[in-house]
Coordinates of C-alpha atoms in Angstrom, one line a residue:
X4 CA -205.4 -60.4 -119.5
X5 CA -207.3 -63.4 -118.2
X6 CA -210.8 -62.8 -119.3
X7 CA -209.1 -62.3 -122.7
X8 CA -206.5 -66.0 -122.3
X9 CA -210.5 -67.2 -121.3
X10 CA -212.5 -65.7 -124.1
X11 CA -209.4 -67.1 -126.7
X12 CA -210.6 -70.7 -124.9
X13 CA -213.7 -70.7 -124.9
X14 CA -213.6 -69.5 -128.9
X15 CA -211.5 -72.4 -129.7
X16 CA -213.3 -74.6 -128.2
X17 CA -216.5 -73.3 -129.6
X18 CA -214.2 -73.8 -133.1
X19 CA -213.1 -77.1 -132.5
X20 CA -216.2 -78.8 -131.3
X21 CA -218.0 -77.6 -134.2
X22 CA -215.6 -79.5 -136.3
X23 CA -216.5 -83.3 -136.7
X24 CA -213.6 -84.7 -138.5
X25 CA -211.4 -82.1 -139.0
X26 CA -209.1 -79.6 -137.4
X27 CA -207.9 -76.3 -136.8
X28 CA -204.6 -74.0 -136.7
X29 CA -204.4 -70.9 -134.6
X30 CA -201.1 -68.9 -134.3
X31 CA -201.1 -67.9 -130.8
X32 CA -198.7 -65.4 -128.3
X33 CA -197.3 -67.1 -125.4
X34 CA -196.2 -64.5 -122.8
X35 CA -193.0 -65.0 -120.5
X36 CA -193.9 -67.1 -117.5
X37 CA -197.2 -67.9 -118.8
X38 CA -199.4 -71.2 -120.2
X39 CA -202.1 -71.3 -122.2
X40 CA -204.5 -74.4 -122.8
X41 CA -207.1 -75.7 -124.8
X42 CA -209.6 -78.2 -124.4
X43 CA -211.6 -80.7 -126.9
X44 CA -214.2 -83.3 -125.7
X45 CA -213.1 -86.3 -128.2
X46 CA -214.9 -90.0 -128.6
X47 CA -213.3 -92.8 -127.9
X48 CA -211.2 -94.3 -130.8
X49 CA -210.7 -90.8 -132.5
X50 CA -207.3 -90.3 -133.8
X51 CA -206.5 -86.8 -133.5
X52 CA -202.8 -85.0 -134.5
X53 CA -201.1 -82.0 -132.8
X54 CA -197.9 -80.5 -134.3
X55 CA -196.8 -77.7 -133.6
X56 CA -193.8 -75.1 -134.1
X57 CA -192.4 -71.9 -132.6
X58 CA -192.3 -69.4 -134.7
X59 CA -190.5 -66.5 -133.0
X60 CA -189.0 -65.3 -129.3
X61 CA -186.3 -66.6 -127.0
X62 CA -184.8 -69.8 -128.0
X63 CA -187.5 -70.8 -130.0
X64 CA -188.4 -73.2 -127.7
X65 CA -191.8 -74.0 -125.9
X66 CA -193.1 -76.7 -123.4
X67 CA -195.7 -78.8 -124.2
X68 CA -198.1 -81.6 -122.8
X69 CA -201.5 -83.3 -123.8
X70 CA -203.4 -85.1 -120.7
X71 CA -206.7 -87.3 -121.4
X72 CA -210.0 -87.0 -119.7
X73 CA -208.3 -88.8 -116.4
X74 CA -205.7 -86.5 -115.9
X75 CA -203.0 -88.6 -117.4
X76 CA -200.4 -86.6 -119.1
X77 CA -199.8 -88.8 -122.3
X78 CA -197.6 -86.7 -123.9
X79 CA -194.7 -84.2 -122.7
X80 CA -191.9 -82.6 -124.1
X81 CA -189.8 -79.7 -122.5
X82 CA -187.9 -76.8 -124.4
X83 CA -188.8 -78.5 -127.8
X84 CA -188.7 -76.0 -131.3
X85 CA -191.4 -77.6 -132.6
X86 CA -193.1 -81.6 -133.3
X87 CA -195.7 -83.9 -133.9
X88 CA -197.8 -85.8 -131.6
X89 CA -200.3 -88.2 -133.7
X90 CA -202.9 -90.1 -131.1
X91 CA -205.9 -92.4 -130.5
X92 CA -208.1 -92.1 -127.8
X93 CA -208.8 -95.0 -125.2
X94 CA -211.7 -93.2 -123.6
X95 CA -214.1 -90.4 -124.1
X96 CA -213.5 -86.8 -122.9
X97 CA -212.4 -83.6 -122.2
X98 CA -208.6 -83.5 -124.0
X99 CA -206.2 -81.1 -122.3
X100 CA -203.2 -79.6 -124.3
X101 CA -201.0 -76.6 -123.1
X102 CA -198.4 -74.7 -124.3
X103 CA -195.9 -73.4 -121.6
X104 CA -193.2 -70.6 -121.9
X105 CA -193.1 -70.9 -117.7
X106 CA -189.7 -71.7 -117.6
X107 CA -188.8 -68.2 -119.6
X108 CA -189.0 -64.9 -117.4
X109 CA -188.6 -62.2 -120.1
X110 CA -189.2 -63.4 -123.7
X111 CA -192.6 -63.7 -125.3
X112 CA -192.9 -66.3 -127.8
X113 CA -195.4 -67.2 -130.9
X114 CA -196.5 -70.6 -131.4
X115 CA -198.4 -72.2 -134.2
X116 CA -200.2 -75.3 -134.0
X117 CA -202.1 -77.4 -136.4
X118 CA -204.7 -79.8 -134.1
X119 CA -206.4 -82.5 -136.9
X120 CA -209.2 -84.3 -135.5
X121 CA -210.4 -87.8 -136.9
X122 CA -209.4 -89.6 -140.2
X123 CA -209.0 -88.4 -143.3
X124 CA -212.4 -89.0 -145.2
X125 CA -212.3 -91.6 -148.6
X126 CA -212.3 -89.4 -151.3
X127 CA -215.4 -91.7 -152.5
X128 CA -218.1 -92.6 -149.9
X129 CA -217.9 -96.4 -151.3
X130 CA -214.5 -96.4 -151.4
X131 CA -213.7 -98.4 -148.4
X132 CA -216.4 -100.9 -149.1
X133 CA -215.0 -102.1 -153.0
X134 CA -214.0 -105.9 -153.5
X135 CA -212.8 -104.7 -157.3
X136 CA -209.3 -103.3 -157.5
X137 CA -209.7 -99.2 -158.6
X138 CA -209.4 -98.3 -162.1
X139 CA -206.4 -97.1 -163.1
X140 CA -208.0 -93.2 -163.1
X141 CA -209.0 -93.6 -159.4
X142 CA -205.5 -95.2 -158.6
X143 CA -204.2 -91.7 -160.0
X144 CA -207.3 -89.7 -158.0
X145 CA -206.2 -91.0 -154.9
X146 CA -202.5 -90.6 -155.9
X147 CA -203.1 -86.8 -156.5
X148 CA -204.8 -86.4 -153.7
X149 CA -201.9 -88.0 -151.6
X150 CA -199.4 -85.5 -153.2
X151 CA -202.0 -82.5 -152.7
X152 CA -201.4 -83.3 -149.3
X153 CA -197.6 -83.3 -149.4
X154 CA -197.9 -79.9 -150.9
X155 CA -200.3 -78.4 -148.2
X156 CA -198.0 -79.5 -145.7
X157 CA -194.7 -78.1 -147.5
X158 CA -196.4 -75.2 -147.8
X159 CA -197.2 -74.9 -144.2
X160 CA -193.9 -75.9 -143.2
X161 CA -192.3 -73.4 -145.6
X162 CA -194.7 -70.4 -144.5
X163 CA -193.4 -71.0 -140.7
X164 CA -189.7 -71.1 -141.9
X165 CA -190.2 -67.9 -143.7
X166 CA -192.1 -66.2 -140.7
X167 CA -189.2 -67.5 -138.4
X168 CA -186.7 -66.3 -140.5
X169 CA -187.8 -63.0 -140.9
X170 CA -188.1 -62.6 -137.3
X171 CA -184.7 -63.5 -136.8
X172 CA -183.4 -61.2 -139.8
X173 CA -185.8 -58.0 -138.0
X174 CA -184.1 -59.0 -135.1
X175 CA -180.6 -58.8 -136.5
X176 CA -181.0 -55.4 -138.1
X177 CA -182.2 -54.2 -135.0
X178 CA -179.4 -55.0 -133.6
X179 CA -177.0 -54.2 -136.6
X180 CA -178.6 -50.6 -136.1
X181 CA -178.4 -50.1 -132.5
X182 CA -174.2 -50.8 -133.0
X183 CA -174.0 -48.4 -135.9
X184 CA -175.6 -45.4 -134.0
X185 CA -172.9 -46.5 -131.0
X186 CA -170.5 -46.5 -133.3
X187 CA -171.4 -43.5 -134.6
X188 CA -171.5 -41.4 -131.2
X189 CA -168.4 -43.0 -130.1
X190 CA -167.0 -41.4 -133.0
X191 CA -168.4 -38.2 -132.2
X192 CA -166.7 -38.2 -129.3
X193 CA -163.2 -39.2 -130.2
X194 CA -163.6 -36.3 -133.0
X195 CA -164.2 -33.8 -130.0

């Protein structure tokens, strides 16, 4: 169980450190009374995002708090379904950001979370450096671009909704079907 939470880690962090500007998701189990971290050494000035969602378990609910290099907890929210945390770095260092499902004793959750690293490159290297107003096709390039974005992000969004919803509906049936086989041999028995 450890060497495995550690091996997750240290893959992650391997993933994410390779990444310059850029980011990852991971889709991760989060057992009862358990917390799982991450770590990302991050330049000063770096804006960096983490949102993230429950997907399935308990109350859909999940603890969660980001510390900088000085052990300062900069963000923290308790029992939250999911959210956004959008950040820029005052000094360089190790990142800290854990999940936590401490406070639940028997229900394993699943948590996805999408942690962007840096700014979003200019679609053209000289872009930032024009005097000239665009032309009206790069006005609609970047305006593309903008809604691609919106799209990915719906997309995302809807994918987790779906995923959460059919755990809730497997759920359900499971339940649905252990009361019709009660039913069932409670009927047996009032027949005899």
């Amino acid at each position: 169980g450890a060497v495995r939470v550690a091996v997750r880690a240290l893959c992650l962090a391997a993933l994410l450190g390779a990444l310059g500007a850029g980011g990852t998701e991971l889709t991760l189990e989060l057992p009862d009374s358990d917390r799982r971290c991450f770590h990302q050494e991050l330049e000063s000035g770096i804006k960096f995002t983490l949102d993230y969602q429950v997907i399935s378990g308990g109350h859909y609910d999940v603890d969660c708090y980001v510390e900088d290099p000085n052990g300062k907890t900069i963000y923290q929210e308790t029992k939250k379904q999911y959210d956004s945390f959008p950040h820029r770095t005052e000094v360089k260092g190790v990142y800290t950001f854990c999940f936590s499902n401490e406070f639940s004793t028997f229900s394993h959750k699943i948590v996805y979370f999408d942690f962007q690293v840096g700014d979003e490159p200019p679609i053209r290297p000289d872009m930032n450096n024009r005097v000239t107003a665009l032309t009206q096709m790069e006005s609609a390039c970047v305006t593309i671009h903008e809604m691609l974005n919106s799209v990915i992000d719906s997309q995302t969004h809807y994918r987790l909704r779906e995923a959460q919803d059919r755990s809730r509906a497997e759920e359900l049936n499971g339940r649905v079907s252990y009361w019709s086989v009660g039913e069932t041999l409670i009927l047996f028995v009032v027949s005899i």
